[in-house]
Coordinates of C-alpha atoms in Angstrom, one line a residue:
X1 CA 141.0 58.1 125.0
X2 CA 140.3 62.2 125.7
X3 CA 137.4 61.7 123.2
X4 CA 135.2 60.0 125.1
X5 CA 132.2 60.7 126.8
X6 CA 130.2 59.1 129.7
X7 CA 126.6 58.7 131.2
X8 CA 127.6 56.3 134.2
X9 CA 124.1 56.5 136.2
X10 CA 122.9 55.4 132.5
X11 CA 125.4 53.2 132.3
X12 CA 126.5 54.5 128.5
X13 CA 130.0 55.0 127.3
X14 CA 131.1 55.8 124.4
X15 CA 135.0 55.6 124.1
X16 CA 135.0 58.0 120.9
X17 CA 132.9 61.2 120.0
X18 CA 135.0 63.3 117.4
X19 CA 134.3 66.5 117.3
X20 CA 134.8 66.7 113.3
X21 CA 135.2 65.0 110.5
X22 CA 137.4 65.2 106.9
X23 CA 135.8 65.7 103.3
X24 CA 138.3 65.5 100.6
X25 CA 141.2 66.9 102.8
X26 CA 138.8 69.2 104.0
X27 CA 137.9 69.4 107.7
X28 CA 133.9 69.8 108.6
X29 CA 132.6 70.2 112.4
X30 CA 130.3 67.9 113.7
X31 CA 128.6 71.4 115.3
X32 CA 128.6 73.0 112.1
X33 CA 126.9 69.7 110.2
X34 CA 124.2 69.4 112.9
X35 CA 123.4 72.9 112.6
X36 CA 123.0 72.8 108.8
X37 CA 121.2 70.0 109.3
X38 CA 118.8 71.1 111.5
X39 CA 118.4 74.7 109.2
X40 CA 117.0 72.8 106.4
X41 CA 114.8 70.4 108.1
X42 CA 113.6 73.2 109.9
X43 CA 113.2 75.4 106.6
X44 CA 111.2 72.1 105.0
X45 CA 108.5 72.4 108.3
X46 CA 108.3 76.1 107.2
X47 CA 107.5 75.7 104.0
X48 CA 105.0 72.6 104.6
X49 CA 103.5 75.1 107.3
X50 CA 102.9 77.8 104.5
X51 CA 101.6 75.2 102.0
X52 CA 99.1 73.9 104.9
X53 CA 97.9 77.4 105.2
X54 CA 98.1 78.2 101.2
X55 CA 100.2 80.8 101.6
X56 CA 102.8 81.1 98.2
X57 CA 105.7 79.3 99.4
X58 CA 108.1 81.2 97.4
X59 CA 107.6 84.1 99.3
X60 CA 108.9 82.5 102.3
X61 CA 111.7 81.3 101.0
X62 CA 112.8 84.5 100.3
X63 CA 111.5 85.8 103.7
X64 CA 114.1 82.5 105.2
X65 CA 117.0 83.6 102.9
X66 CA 117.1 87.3 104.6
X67 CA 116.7 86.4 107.4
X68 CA 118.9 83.9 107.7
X69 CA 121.8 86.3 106.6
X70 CA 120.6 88.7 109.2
X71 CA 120.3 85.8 112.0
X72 CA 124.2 84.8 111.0
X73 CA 125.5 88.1 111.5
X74 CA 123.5 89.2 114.6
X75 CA 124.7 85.7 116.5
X76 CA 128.2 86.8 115.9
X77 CA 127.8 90.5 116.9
X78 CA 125.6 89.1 120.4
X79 CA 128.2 87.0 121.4
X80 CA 131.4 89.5 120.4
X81 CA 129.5 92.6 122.5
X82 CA 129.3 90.4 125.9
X83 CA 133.1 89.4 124.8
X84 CA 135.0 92.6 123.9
X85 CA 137.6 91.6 126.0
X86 CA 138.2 88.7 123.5
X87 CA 138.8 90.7 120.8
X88 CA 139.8 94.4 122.0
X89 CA 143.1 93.5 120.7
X90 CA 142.1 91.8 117.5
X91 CA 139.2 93.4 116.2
X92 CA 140.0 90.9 112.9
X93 CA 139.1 88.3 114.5
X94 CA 135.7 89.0 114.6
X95 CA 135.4 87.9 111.4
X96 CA 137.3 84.5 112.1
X97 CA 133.9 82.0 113.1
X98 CA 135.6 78.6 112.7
X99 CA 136.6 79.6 116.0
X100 CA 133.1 79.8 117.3
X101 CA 131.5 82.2 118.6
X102 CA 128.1 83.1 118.7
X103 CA 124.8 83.6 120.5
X104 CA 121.4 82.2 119.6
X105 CA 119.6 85.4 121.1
X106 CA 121.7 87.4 118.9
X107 CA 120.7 85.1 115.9
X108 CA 116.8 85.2 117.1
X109 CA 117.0 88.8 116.8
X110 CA 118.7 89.3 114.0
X111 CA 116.7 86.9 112.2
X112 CA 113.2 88.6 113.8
X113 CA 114.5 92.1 112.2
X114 CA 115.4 90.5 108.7
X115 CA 112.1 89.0 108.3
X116 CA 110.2 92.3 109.5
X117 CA 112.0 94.4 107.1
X118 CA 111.0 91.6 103.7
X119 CA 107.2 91.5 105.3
X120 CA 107.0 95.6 104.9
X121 CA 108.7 96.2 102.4
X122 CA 106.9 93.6 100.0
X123 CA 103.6 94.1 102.4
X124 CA 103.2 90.8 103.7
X125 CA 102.0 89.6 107.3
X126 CA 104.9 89.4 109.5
X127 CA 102.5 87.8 112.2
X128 CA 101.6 85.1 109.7
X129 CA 104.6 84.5 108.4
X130 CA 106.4 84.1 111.9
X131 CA 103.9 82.0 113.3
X132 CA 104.6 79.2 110.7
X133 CA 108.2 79.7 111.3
X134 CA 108.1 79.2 115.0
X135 CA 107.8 75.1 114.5
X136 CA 110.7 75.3 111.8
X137 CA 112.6 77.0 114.3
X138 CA 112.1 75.2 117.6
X139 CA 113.0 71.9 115.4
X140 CA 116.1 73.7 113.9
X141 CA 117.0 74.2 117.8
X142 CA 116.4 70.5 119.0
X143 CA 118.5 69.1 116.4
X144 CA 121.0 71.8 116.5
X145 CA 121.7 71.5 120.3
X146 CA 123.4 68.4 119.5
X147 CA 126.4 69.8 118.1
X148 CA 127.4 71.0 121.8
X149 CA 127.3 67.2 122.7
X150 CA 130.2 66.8 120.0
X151 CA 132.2 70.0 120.4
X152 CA 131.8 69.3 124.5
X153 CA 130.0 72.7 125.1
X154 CA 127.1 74.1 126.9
X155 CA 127.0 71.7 130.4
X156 CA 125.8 72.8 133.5
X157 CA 127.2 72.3 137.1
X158 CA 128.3 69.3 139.0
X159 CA 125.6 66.9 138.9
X160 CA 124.9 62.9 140.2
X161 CA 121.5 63.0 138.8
X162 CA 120.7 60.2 136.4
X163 CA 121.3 62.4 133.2
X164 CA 124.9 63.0 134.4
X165 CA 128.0 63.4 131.5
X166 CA 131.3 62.9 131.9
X167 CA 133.9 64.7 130.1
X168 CA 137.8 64.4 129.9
X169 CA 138.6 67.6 131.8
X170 CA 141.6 68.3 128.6
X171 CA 138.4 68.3 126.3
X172 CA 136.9 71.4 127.6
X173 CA 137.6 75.0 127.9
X174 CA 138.9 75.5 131.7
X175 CA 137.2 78.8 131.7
X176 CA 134.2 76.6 132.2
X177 CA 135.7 74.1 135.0
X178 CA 134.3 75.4 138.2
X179 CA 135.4 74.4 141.8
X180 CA 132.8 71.7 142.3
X181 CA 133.4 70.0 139.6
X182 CA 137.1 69.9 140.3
X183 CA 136.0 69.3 143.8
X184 CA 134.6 65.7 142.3
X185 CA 136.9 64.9 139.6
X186 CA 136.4 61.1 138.3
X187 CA 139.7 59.2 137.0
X188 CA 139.6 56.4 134.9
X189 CA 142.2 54.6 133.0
X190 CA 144.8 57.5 133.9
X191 CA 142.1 60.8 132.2
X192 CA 140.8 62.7 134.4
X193 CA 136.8 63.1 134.0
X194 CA 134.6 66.0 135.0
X195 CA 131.1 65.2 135.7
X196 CA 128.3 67.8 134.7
X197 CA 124.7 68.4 133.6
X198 CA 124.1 68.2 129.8
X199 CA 122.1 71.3 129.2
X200 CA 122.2 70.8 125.6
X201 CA 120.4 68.0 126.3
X202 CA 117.9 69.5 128.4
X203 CA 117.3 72.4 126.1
X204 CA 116.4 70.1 123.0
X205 CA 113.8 68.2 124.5
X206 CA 112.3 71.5 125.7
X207 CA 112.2 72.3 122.4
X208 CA 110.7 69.3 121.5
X209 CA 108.1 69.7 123.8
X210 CA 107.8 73.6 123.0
X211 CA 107.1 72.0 118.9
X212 CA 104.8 69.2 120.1
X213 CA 102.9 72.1 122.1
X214 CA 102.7 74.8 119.2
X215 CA 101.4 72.4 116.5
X216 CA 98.3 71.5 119.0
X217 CA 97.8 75.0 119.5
X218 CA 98.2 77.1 116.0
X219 CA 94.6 75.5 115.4
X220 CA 93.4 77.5 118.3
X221 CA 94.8 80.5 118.2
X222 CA 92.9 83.8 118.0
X223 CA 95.4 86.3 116.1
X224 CA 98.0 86.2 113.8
X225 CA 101.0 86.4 115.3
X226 CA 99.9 84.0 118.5
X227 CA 101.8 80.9 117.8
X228 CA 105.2 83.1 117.8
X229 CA 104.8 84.7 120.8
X230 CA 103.8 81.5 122.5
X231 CA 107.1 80.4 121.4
X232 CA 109.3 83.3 122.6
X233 CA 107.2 82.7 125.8
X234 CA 107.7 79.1 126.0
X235 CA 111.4 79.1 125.3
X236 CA 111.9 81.8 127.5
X237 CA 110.5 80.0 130.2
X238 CA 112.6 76.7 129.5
X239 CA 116.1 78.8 128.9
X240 CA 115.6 80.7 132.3
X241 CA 116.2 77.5 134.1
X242 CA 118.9 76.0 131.9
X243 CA 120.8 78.8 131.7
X244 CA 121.3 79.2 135.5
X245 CA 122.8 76.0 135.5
X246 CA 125.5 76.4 132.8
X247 CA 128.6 77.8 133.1
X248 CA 129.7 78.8 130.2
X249 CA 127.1 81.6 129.6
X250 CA 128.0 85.0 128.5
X251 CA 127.4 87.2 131.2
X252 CA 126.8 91.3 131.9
X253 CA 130.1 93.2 132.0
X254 CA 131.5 93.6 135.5
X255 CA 128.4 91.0 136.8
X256 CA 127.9 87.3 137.1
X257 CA 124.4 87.4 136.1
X258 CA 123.9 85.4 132.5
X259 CA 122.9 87.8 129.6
X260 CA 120.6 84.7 128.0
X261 CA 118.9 84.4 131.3
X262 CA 117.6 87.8 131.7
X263 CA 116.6 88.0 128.3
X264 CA 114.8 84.6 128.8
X265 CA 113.2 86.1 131.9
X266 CA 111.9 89.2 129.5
X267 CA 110.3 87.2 127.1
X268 CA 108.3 85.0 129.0
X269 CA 107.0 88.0 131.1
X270 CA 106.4 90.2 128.4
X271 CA 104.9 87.8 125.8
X272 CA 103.0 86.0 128.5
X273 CA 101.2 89.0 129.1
X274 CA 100.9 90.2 125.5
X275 CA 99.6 87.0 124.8
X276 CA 96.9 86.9 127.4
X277 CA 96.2 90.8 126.5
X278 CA 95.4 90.2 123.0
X279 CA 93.5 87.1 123.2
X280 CA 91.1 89.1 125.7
X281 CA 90.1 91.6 123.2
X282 CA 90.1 89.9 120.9
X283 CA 87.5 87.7 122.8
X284 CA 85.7 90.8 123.6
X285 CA 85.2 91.9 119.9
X286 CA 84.1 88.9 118.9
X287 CA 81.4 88.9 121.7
X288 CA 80.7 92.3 120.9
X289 CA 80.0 91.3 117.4
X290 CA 78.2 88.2 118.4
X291 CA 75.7 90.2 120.4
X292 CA 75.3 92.8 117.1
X293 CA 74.3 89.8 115.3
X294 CA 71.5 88.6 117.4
X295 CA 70.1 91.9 117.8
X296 CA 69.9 92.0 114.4
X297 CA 68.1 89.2 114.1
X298 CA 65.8 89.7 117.0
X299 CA 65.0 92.7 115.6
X300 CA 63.9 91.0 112.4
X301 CA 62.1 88.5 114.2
X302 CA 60.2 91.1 116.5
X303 CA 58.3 93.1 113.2
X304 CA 54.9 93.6 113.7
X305 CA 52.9 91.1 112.0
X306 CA 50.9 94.4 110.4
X307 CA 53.3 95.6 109.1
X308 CA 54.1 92.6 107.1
X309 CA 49.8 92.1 106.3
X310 CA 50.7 95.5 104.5
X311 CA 53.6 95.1 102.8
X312 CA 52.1 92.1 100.8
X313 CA 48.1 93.4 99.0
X314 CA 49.4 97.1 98.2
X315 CA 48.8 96.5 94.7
X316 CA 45.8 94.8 95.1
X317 CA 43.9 97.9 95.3
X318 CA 45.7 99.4 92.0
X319 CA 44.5 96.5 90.2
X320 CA 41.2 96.8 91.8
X321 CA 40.9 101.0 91.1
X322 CA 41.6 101.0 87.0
X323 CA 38.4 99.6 86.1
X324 CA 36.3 101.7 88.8
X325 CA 38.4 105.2 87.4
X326 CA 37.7 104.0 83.8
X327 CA 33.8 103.4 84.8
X328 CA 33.8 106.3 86.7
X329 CA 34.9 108.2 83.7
X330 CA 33.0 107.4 81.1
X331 CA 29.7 108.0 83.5
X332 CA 31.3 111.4 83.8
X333 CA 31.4 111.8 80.5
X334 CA 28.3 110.5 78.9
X335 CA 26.5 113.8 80.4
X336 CA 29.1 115.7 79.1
X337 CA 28.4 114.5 75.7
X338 CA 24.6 114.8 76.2
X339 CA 25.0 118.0 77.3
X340 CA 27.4 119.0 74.6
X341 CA 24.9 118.0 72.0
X342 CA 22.1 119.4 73.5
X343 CA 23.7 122.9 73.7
X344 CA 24.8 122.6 70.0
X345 CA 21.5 121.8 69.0
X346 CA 19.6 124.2 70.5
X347 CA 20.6 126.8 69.0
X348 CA 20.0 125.0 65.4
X349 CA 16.1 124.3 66.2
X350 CA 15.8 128.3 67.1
X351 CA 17.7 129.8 64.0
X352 CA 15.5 127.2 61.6
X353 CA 11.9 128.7 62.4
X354 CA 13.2 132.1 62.9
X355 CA 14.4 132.0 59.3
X356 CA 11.4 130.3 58.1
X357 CA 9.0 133.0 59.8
X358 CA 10.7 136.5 58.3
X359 CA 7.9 137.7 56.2
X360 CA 8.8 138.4 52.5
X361 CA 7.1 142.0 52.6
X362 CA 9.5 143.0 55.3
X363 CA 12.4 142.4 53.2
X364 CA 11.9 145.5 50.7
X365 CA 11.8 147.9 53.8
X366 CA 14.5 146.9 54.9
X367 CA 16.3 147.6 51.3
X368 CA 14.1 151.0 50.6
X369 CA 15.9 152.6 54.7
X370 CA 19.4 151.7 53.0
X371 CA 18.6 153.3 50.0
X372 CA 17.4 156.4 51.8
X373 CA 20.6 156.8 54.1
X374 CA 23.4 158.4 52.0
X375 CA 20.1 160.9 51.3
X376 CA 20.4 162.1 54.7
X377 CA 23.8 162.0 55.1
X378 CA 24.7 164.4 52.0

């Protein structure tokens, strides 16, 4: 009768949850089967994501297979740096998860650094590729939360509100039992009940809405890389106020203040602002460019209406010229030629009459003064 759990203000009870179930003599957590679950569906919304945006799909299943490894291992080392004290003794243990264990901003990170490392090294774009694995993730989370419903984890503070749970106090960890809840301790058929706030609850419809939110939005967004940050923002925002109601949060050594809270506070701030930042310049560009356009094509529109009279008959006039040039020349040279022939015949209407006139008497003289000059010269 320890297993069950309670909504009175609902009015639902259910007289058995178990918290895991057996497979062949093997034994399988609820948690753990909720989680898987809720990693493949989640990896399926990725990888219809990429295939909406025609991205190779292949490439981000590798990109999910790192970074999944790296998400497992950074979850465990979150959680086991907030709770040295756990494990001082037995640093072994570490590596013992069936015990539980881990931290989802741990995982987050983890998983963030995995997939940054496969985008550079094979050159892809992290911002792309983490925007279409925002939705898988938030849906990964909502289903996932679950598992605290069955392994009786991650409630908040006394509560009468109409969402209120009741748990059999030998069910959960009394670590996590504070004074007002014993303060208002429930007992029914001989079990005592504590009555709490179901964060886990809270935290996947958040997630829900988060999804619901992000799919309406990716069509509008201005940069690669938006959609994420909008989730880290959004989450962030929702986690803050969950997380100050638990109390089973891992908090700062030597404090009371949550770890997941102030890092939930830091990434709505922070990506908030990012957000906002980048989607004003990149506003501003686009104006920019916007007003290089129409000047462009004012300045096309503004040409002098000359200038385009111009640019169309310029070889008009080269048509027009050839035959005047070829008249031209041959009224240049039809004086030539009658000058040509007059000078050459000239000279042939002089030589013919002087030849004609030389007297035939003359011609002995001119023999009988040759004859008589090597007489003079000897």
């Amino acid at each position: 009768m320890d297993m069950a759990i309670r909504f009175p203000n609902l009015g639902v009870d259910l007289d058995y949850v178990g918290k895991s179930i057996h497979i062949f003599g093997f034994e399988i957590t609820i948690y753990g089967i909720l989680i898987a679950v809720g990693m493949f569906l989640g990896i399926g919304l990725i990888v219809l994501e990429a295939k909406r945006k025609g991205c190779d799909q292949d490439r981000y299943l590798d990109m999910l297979i790192i970074s999944l490894i790296a998400a497992v291992v950074g979850a465990r080392l979150f959680y086991v740096a907030f709770s040295w004290e756990l494990y001082r003794g037995n640093p072994l243990e570490i590596l013992n998860t069936r015990n539980g264990g881990t931290a989802f901003y741990g995982g987050l990170l983890g998983g963030v650094l995995g997939a940054a490392a496969f985008c550079r090294i094979k050159k892809l774009s992290f911002g792309q590729m983490a925007d279409a694995s925002s939705v898988g993730i938030l849906l990964g989370q909502a289903i996932g939360r679950w598992g605290d419903f069955f392994s009786r984890e991650s409630f908040g503070e006394y509560t009468d509100n109409l969402f209120a749970m009741q748990l059999p106090l030998s069910a959960v960890h009394a670590s996590d039992v504070t004074s007002a809840m014993r303060d208002h301790l429930e007992t029914i058929d001989g079990i005592s009940y504590i009555q709490v706030q179901p964060a886990f609850l809270y935290e996947s419809l958040w997630c829900l809405l988060v999804l619901v939110f992000l799919l309406f939005r990716r069509s509008r967004k201005r940069f690669e890389g938006e959609i994420f940050m909008n989730y880290l923002a959004g989450y962030g925002l929702g986690r803050f106020f969950i997380e100050g109601i638990r109390t089973d949060s891992l908090n700062w050594p030597g404090t009371r203040i949550a770890v997941s809270q102030v890092v939930s506070a830091l990434l709505f701030v922070f990506f908030t602002i990012a957000v906002l930042i980048r989607r004003t310049m990149v506003k501003k560009r686009e104006e920019i460019q916007k007003r290089r356009r129409e000047s462009l094509y004012q300045a096309q529109e503004e040409t002098p209406p000359e200038e385009e009279e111009w640019s169309v008959p310029l070889r008009e006039p080269e048509e027009q010229d050839a035959p005047v040039e070829e008249e031209t020349s041959q009224e240049q040279a039809a004086p030539a030629e009658e000058e040509i022939s007059q000078e050459q015949a000239a000279p042939v209407e002089e030589e013919t009459p002087k030849e004609q006139d030389i007297p035939e008497e003359e011609i002995p003289q001119e023999q009988e003064v040759l004859e008589d000059l090597p007489k003079n010269a000897e």
